[in-house]
Tab-separated table of C-alpha atoms in Angstrom:
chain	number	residue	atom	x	y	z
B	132	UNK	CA	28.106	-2.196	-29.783
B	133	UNK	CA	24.499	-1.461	-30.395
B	134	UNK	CA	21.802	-2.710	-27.296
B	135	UNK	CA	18.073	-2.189	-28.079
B	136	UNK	CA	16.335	-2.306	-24.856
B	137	UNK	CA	12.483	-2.214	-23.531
B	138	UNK	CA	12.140	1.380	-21.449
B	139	UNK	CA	9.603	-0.533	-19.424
B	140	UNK	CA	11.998	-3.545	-18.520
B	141	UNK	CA	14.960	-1.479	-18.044
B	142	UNK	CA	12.472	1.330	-15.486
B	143	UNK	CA	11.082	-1.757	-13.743
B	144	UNK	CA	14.490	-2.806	-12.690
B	145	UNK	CA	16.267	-0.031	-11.880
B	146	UNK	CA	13.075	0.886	-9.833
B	147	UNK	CA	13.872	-2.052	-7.597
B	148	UNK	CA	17.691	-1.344	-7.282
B	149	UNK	CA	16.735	2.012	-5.943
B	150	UNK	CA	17.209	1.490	-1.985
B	151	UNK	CA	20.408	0.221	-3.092
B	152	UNK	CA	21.670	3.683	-3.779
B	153	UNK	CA	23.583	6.579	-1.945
B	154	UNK	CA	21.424	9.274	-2.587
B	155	UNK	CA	23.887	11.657	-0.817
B	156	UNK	CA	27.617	11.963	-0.802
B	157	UNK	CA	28.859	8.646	-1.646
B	158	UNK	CA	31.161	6.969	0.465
B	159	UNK	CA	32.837	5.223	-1.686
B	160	UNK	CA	33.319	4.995	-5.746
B	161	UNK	CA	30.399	3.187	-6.854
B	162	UNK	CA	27.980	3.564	-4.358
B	163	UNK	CA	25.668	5.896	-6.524
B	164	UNK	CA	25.467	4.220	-9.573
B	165	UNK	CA	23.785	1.240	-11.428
B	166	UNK	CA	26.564	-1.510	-12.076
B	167	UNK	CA	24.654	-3.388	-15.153
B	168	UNK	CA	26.581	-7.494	-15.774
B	169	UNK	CA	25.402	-9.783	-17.960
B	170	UNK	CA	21.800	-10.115	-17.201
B	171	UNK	CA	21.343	-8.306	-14.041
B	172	UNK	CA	21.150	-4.565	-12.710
B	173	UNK	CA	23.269	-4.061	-9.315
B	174	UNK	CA	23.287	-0.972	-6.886
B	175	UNK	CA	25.090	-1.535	-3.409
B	176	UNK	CA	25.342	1.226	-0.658
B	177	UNK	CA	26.687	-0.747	2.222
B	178	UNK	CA	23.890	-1.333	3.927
B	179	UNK	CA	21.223	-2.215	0.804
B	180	UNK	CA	22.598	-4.175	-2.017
B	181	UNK	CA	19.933	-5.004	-5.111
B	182	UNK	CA	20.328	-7.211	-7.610
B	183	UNK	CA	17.239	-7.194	-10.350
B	184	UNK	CA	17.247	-9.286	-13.630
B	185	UNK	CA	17.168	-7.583	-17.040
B	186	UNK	CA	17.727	-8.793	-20.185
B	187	UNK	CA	20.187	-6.690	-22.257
B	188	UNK	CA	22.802	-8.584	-23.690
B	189	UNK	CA	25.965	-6.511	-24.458
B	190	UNK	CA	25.011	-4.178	-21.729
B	191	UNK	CA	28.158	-3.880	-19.136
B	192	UNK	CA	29.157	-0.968	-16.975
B	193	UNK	CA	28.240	1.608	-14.454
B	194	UNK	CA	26.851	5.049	-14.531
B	195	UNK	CA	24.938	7.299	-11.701
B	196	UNK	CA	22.016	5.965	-11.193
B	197	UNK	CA	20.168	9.085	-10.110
B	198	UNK	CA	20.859	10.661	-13.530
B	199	UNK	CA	20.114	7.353	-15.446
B	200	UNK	CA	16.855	7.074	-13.674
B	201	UNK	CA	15.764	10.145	-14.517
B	202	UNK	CA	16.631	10.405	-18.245
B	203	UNK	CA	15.245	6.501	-18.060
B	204	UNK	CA	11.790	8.182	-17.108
B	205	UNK	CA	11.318	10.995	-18.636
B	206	UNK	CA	11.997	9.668	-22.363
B	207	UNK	CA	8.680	8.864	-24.239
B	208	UNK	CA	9.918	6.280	-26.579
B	209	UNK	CA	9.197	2.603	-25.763
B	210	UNK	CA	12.418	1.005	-26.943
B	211	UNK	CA	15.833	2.842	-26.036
B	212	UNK	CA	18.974	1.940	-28.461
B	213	UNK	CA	22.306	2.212	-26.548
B	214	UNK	CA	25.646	2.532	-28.334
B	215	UNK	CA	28.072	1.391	-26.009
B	216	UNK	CA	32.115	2.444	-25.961
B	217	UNK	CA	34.637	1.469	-23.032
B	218	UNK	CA	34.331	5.012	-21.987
B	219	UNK	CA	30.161	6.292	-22.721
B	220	UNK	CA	26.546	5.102	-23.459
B	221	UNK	CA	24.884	7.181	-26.272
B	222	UNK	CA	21.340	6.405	-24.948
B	223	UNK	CA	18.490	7.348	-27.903
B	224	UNK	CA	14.959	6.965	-28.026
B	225	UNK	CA	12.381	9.075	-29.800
B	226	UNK	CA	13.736	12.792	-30.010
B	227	UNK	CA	16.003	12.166	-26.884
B	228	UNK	CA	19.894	11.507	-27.266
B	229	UNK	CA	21.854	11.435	-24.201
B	230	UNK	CA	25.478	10.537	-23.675
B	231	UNK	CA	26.033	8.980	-19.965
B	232	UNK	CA	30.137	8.508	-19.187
B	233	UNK	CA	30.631	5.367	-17.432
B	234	UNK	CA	32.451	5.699	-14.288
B	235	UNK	CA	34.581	2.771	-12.740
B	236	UNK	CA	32.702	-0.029	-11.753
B	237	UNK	CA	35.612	-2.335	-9.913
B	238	UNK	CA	35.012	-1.377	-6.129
B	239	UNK	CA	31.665	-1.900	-6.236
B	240	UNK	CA	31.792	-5.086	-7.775
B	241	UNK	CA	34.290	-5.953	-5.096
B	242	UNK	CA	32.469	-5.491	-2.496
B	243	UNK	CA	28.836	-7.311	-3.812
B	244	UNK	CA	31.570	-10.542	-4.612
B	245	UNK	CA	32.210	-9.907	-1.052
B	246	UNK	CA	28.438	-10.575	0.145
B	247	UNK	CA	28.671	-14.818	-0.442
B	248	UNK	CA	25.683	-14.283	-3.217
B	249	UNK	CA	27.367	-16.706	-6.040
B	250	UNK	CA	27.595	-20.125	-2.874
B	251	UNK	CA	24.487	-18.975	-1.527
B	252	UNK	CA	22.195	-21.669	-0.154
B	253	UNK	CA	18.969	-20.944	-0.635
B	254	UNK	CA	16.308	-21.992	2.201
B	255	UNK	CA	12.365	-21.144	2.323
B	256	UNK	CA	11.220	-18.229	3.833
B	257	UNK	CA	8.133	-18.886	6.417
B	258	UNK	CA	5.153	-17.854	4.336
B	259	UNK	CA	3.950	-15.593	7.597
B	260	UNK	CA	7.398	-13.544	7.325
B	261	UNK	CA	6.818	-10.137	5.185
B	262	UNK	CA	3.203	-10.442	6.956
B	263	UNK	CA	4.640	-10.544	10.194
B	264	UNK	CA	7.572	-7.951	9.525
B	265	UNK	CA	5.584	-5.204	8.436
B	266	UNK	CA	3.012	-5.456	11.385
B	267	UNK	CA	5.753	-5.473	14.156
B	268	UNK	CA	7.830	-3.002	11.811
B	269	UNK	CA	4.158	-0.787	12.116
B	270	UNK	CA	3.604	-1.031	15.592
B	271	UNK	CA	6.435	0.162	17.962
B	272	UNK	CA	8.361	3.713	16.981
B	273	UNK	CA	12.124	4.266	16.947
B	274	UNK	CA	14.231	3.762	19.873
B	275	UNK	CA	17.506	2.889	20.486
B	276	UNK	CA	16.157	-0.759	19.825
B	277	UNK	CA	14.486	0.325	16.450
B	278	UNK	CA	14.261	-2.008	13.724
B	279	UNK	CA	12.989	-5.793	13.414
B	280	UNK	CA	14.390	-8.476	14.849
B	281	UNK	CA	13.860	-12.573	14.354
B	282	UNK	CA	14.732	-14.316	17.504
B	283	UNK	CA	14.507	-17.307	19.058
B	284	UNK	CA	14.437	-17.129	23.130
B	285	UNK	CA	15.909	-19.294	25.354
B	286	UNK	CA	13.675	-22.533	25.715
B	287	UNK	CA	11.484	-21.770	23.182
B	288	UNK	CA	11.485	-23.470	19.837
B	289	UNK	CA	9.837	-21.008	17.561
B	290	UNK	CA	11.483	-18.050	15.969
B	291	UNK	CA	9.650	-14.565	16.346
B	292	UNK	CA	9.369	-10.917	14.202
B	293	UNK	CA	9.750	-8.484	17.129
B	294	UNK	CA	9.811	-4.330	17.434
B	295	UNK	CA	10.054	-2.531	20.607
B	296	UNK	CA	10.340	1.044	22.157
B	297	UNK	CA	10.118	1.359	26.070
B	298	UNK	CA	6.435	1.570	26.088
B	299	UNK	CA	5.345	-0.999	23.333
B	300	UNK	CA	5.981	-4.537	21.978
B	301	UNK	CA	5.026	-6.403	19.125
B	302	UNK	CA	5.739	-9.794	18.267
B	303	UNK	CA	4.043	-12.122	15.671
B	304	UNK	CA	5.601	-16.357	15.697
B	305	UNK	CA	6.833	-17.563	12.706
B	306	UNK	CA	5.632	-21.244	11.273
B	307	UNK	CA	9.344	-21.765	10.433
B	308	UNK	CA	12.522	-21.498	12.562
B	309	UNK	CA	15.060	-18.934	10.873
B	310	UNK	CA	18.543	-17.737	12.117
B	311	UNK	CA	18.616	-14.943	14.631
B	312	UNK	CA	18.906	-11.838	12.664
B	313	UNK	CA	18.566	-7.564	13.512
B	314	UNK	CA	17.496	-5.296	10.301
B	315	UNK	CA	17.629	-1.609	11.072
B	316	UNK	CA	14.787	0.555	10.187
B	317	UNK	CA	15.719	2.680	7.219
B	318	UNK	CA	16.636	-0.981	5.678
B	319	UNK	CA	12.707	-2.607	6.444
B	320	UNK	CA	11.230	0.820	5.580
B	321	UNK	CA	12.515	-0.119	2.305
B	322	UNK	CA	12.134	-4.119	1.806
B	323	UNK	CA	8.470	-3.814	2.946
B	324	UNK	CA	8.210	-1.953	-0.554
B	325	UNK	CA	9.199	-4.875	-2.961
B	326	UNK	CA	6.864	-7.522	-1.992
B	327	UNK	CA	7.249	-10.571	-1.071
B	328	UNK	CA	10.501	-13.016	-1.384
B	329	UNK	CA	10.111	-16.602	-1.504
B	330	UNK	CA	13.892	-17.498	-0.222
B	331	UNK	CA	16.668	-16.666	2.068
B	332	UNK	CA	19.475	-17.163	3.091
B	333	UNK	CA	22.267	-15.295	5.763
B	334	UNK	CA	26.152	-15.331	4.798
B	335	UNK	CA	27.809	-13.063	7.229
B	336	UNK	CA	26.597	-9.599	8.237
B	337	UNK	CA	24.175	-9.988	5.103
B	338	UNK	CA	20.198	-11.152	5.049
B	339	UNK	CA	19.736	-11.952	1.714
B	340	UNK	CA	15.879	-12.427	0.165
B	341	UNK	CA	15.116	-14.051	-3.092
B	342	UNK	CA	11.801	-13.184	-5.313
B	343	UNK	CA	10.378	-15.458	-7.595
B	344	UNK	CA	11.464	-13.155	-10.861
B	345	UNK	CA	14.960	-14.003	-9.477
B	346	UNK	CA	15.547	-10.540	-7.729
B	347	UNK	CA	17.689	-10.504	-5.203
B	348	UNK	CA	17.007	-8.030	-1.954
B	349	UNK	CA	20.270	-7.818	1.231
B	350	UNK	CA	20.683	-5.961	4.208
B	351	UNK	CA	23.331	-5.585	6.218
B	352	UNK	CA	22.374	-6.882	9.797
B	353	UNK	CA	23.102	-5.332	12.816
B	354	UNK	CA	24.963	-7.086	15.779
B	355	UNK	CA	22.059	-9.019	17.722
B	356	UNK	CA	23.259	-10.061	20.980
B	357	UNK	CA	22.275	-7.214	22.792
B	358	UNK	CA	18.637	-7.473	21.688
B	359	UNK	CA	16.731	-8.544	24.683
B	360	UNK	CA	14.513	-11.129	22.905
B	361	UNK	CA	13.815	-13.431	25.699
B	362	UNK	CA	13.002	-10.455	27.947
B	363	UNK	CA	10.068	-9.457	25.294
B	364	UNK	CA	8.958	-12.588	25.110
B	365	UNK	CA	8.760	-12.820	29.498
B	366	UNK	CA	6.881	-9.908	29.023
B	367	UNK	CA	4.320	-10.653	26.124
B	368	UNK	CA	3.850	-13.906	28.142
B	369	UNK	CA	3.078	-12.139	31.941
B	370	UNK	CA	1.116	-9.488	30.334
B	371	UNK	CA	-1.167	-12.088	28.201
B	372	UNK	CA	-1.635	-14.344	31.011
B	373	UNK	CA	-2.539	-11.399	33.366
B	374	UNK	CA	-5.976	-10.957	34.558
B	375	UNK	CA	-8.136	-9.497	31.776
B	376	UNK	CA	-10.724	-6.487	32.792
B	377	UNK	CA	-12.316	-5.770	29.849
B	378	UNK	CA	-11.711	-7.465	25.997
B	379	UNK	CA	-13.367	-7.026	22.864
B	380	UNK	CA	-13.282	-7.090	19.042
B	381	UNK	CA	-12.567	-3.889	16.856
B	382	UNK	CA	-15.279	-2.587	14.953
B	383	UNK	CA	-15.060	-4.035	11.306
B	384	UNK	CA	-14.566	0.122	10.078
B	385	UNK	CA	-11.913	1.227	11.854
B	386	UNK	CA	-9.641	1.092	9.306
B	387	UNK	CA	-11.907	4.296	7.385
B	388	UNK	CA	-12.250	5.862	10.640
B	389	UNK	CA	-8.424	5.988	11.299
B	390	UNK	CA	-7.396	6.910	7.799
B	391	UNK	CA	-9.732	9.744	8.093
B	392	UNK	CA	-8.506	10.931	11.502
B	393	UNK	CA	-4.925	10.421	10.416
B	394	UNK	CA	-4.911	13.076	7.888
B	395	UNK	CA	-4.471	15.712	10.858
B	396	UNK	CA	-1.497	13.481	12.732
B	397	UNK	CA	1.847	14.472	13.831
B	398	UNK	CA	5.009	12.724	14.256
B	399	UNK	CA	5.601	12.380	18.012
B	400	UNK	CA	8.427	11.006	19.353
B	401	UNK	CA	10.056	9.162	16.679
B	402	UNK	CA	6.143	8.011	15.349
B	403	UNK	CA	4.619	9.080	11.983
B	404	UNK	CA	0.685	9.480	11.870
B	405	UNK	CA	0.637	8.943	15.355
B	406	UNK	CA	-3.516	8.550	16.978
B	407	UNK	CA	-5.062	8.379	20.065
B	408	UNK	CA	-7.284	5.744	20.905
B	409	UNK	CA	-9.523	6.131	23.899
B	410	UNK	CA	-11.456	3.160	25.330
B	411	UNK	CA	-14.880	3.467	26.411
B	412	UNK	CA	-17.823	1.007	26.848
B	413	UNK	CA	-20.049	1.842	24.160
B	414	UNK	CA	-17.323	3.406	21.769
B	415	UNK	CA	-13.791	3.415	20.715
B	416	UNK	CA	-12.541	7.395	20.697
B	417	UNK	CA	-10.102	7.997	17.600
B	418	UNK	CA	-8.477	11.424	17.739
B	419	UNK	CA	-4.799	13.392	16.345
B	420	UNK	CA	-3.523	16.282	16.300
B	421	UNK	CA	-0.652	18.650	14.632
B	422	UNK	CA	-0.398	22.723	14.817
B	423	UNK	CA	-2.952	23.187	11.738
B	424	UNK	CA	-5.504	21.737	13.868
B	425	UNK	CA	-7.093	18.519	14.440
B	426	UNK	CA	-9.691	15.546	13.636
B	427	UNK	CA	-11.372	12.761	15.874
B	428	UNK	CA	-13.996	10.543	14.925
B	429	UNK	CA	-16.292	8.514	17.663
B	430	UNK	CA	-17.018	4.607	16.542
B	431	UNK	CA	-19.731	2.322	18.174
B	432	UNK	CA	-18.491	-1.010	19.047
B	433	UNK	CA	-19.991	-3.821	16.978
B	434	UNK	CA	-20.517	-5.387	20.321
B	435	UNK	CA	-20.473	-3.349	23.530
B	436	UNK	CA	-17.765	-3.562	26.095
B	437	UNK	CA	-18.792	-5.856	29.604
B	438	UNK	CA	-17.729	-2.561	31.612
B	439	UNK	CA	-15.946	1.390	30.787
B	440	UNK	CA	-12.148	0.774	30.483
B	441	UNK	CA	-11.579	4.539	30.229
B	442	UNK	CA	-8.303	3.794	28.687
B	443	UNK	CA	-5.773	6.009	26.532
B	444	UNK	CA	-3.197	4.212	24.014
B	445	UNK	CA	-1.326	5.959	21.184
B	446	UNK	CA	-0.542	3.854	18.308
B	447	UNK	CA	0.430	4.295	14.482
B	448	UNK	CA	-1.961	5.154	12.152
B	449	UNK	CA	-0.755	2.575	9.507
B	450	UNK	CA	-0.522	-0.241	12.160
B	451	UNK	CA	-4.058	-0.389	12.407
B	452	UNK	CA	-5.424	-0.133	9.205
B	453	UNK	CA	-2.832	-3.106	8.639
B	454	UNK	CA	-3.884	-4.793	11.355
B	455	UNK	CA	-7.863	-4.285	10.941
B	456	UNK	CA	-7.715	-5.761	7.485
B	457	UNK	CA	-6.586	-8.870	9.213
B	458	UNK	CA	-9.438	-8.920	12.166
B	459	UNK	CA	-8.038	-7.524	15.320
B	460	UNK	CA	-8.694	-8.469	18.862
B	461	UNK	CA	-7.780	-6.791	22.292
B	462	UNK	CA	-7.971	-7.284	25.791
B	463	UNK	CA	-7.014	-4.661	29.286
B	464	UNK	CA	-4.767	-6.236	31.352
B	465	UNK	CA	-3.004	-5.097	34.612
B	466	UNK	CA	-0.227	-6.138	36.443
B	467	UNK	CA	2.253	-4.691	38.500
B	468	UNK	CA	0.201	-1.380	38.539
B	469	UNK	CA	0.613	-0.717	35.265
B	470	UNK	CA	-1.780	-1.270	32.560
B	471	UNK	CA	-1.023	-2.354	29.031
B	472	UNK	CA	-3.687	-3.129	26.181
B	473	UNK	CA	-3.010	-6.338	24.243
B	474	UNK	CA	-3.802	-6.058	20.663
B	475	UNK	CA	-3.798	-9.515	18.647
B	476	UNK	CA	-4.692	-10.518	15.319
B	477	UNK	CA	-3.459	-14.868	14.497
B	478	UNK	CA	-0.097	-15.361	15.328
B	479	UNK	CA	0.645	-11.776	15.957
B	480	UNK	CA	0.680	-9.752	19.580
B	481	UNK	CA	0.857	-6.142	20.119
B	482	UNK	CA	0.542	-4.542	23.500
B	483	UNK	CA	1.422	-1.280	24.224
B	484	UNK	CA	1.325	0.504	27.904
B	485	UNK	CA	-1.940	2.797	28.437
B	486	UNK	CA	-1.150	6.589	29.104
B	487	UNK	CA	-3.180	9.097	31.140
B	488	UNK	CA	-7.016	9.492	31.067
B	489	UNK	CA	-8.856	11.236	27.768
B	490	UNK	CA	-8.254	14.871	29.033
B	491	UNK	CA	-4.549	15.095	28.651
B	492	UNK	CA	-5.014	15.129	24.478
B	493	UNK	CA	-1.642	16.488	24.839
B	494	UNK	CA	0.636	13.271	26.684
B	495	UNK	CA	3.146	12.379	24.759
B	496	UNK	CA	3.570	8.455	24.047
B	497	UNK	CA	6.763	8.129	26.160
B	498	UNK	CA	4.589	9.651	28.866
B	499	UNK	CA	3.734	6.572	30.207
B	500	UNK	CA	5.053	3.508	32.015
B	501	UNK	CA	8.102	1.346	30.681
B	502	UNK	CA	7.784	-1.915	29.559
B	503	UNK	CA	9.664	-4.147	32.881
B	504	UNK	CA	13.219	-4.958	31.726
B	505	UNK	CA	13.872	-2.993	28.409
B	506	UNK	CA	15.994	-0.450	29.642
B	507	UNK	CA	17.760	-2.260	32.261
């Protein structure tokens, strides 16, 4: 059978099957390749399925994906012609003829029937959702609690995106209630790259999210009941009704200022591009460092602080350009003898515990206190 095929079509889908794909040693037959049916692309790892729409008709089978991709976008020609046996594709366009052997196909297919995808009921997604993932997924670093999880806690009626380490917590409310669910982080490292779906829906250990072209994004979920989601929310509520020494706005450049600084940032303790903010009355300290050297940059506040916080916080790079696009607020409270600085920015809540004075530029962010009942 002969299947003529736009490059760009077939690139743009297999593009978003990628995080569906066992880049190392498979684990099973299947779990590096493409699995093309009638009108879709498929790739399924075991924890990342994708499912992207493509119109080939005739087109049905599986190679490896990492060699497909390649040859897929490195050819020059704008429409591929694909002659297609039981056993081989002879893939053709402009000087370049490749032959791809088709490997078998039925595990894989096994396990996406497995996922509940053809009875799926479909339900809205809050429209605040990839918003509020990728802030909380930006603001806390790995921990044995890494990843993002949607929870509910006791006696509340509104569902929240958390992330937490021992010394941070973010949280942003949702304007729809959603089933509790736990993604790990290599899986929202990689949905935070597609967009944004419009649907959802959860059939077992699976999170699956729709986009309007009729992709279809799932992760595997981990096991949620021993996420402490009512103890975050105990402690984003005490620490934003404590007493408030000092608040302000951040200046409306920040987000230049940080990307600037960033470029000489380390990872520290499980953080990429990791900063240090230091708060002072009449200017907000930005400063990182790595073993090449280092950068710091010194920005007025648009309005100057009531009194000198002289306060040290370390906080991803990325989480507050994200967050300063937005319009981000903050506020010094204390309680308990520890000190935490609230960040907040609509529906969203960050606060993360203050470390040492400026002067110890070399604290590390698990320096400082732990957030009351995380590691309990």
């Amino acid at each position: 059978m002969t299947i003529s095929i736009d490059r760009g079509a077939l690139l743009a889908a297999l593009k978003k099957c990628l995080p569906g794909v066992d880049k190392g040693t498979a684990l099973f037959e299947g779990a590096d390749t493409f699995m093309f049916t009638p009108g879709f692309v498929h790739a399924y790892n075991d924890a990342i399925a994708v499912s992207a729409p493509l119109q080939a008709e005739g087109l049905v089978g599986a190679v490896k994906a990492v060699d497909f991709f390649k040859l897929a976008s490195k050819m020059k020609a704008t429409l591929l012609t694909i002659e297609a046996t039981d056993t081989q594709w002879e893939v053709t366009g402009g000087r370049t003829k490749s032959r791809q052997t088709l490997v078998d196909s039925s595990q894989i297919k096994a396990y996406i029937d497995t996922m509940g995808l053809a009875s799926a009921q479909w339900d809205e997604l809050p429209k605040n959702f990839m918003d509020a993932v990728k802030l909380c997924q930006l603001s806390s670093n790995t921990s044995k609690l890494r990843g993002v999880m949607v929870g509910c806690p006791e006696g509340s009626g509104v569902s929240l995106v958390m992330a937490t380490d021992s010394v941070r917590i973010a949280c942003h409310a949702l304007d729809r209630r959603m089933p509790d669910f736990w993604l790990d982080d290599p899986n929202v490292n990689e949905l935070v790259k597609l967009g944004d779906p419009t649907h959802y829906c959860v059939v077992g250990p699976w999170l699956h999210l729709k986009y309007a072209d009729g992709s279809v994004f799932s992760s595997k979920t981990k096991d949620c009941a021993g996420y402490p989601v009512t103890i975050i929310k105990q402690n984003v509520d005490t620490y934003g009704a404590a007493a408030t020494s000092v608040e302000g706005k951040f200046p409306k450049d920040i987000a230049e200022s940080v990307d600037r600084v960033a470029t000489m940032a380390a990872a520290q303790d499980g953080c990429s591009n990791l900063v240090r903010l230091t708060f002072r009355k009449d200017a907000l300290g930005i400063y990182a460092s790595k073993a090449t050297g280092d950068a710091e940059e010194v920005v007025p506040w648009d309005e100057p602080l009531a009194t000198d916080p002289n306060i040290v916080v370390y906080v991803e790079s990325a989480f507050l350009v994200e967050a300063s696009k937005k319009g981000m607020d903050f506020k010094v409270s204390e309680i308990e003898g520890s000190t935490a600085v609230m960040f907040t920015s609509g529906d969203f809540k960050n606060f993360v515990m203050t470390q040492e004075g400026p002067g110890t530029s070399g604290a590390a962010p698990s320096d400082g206190p732990e957030v009351h009942g995380l590691d309990d």
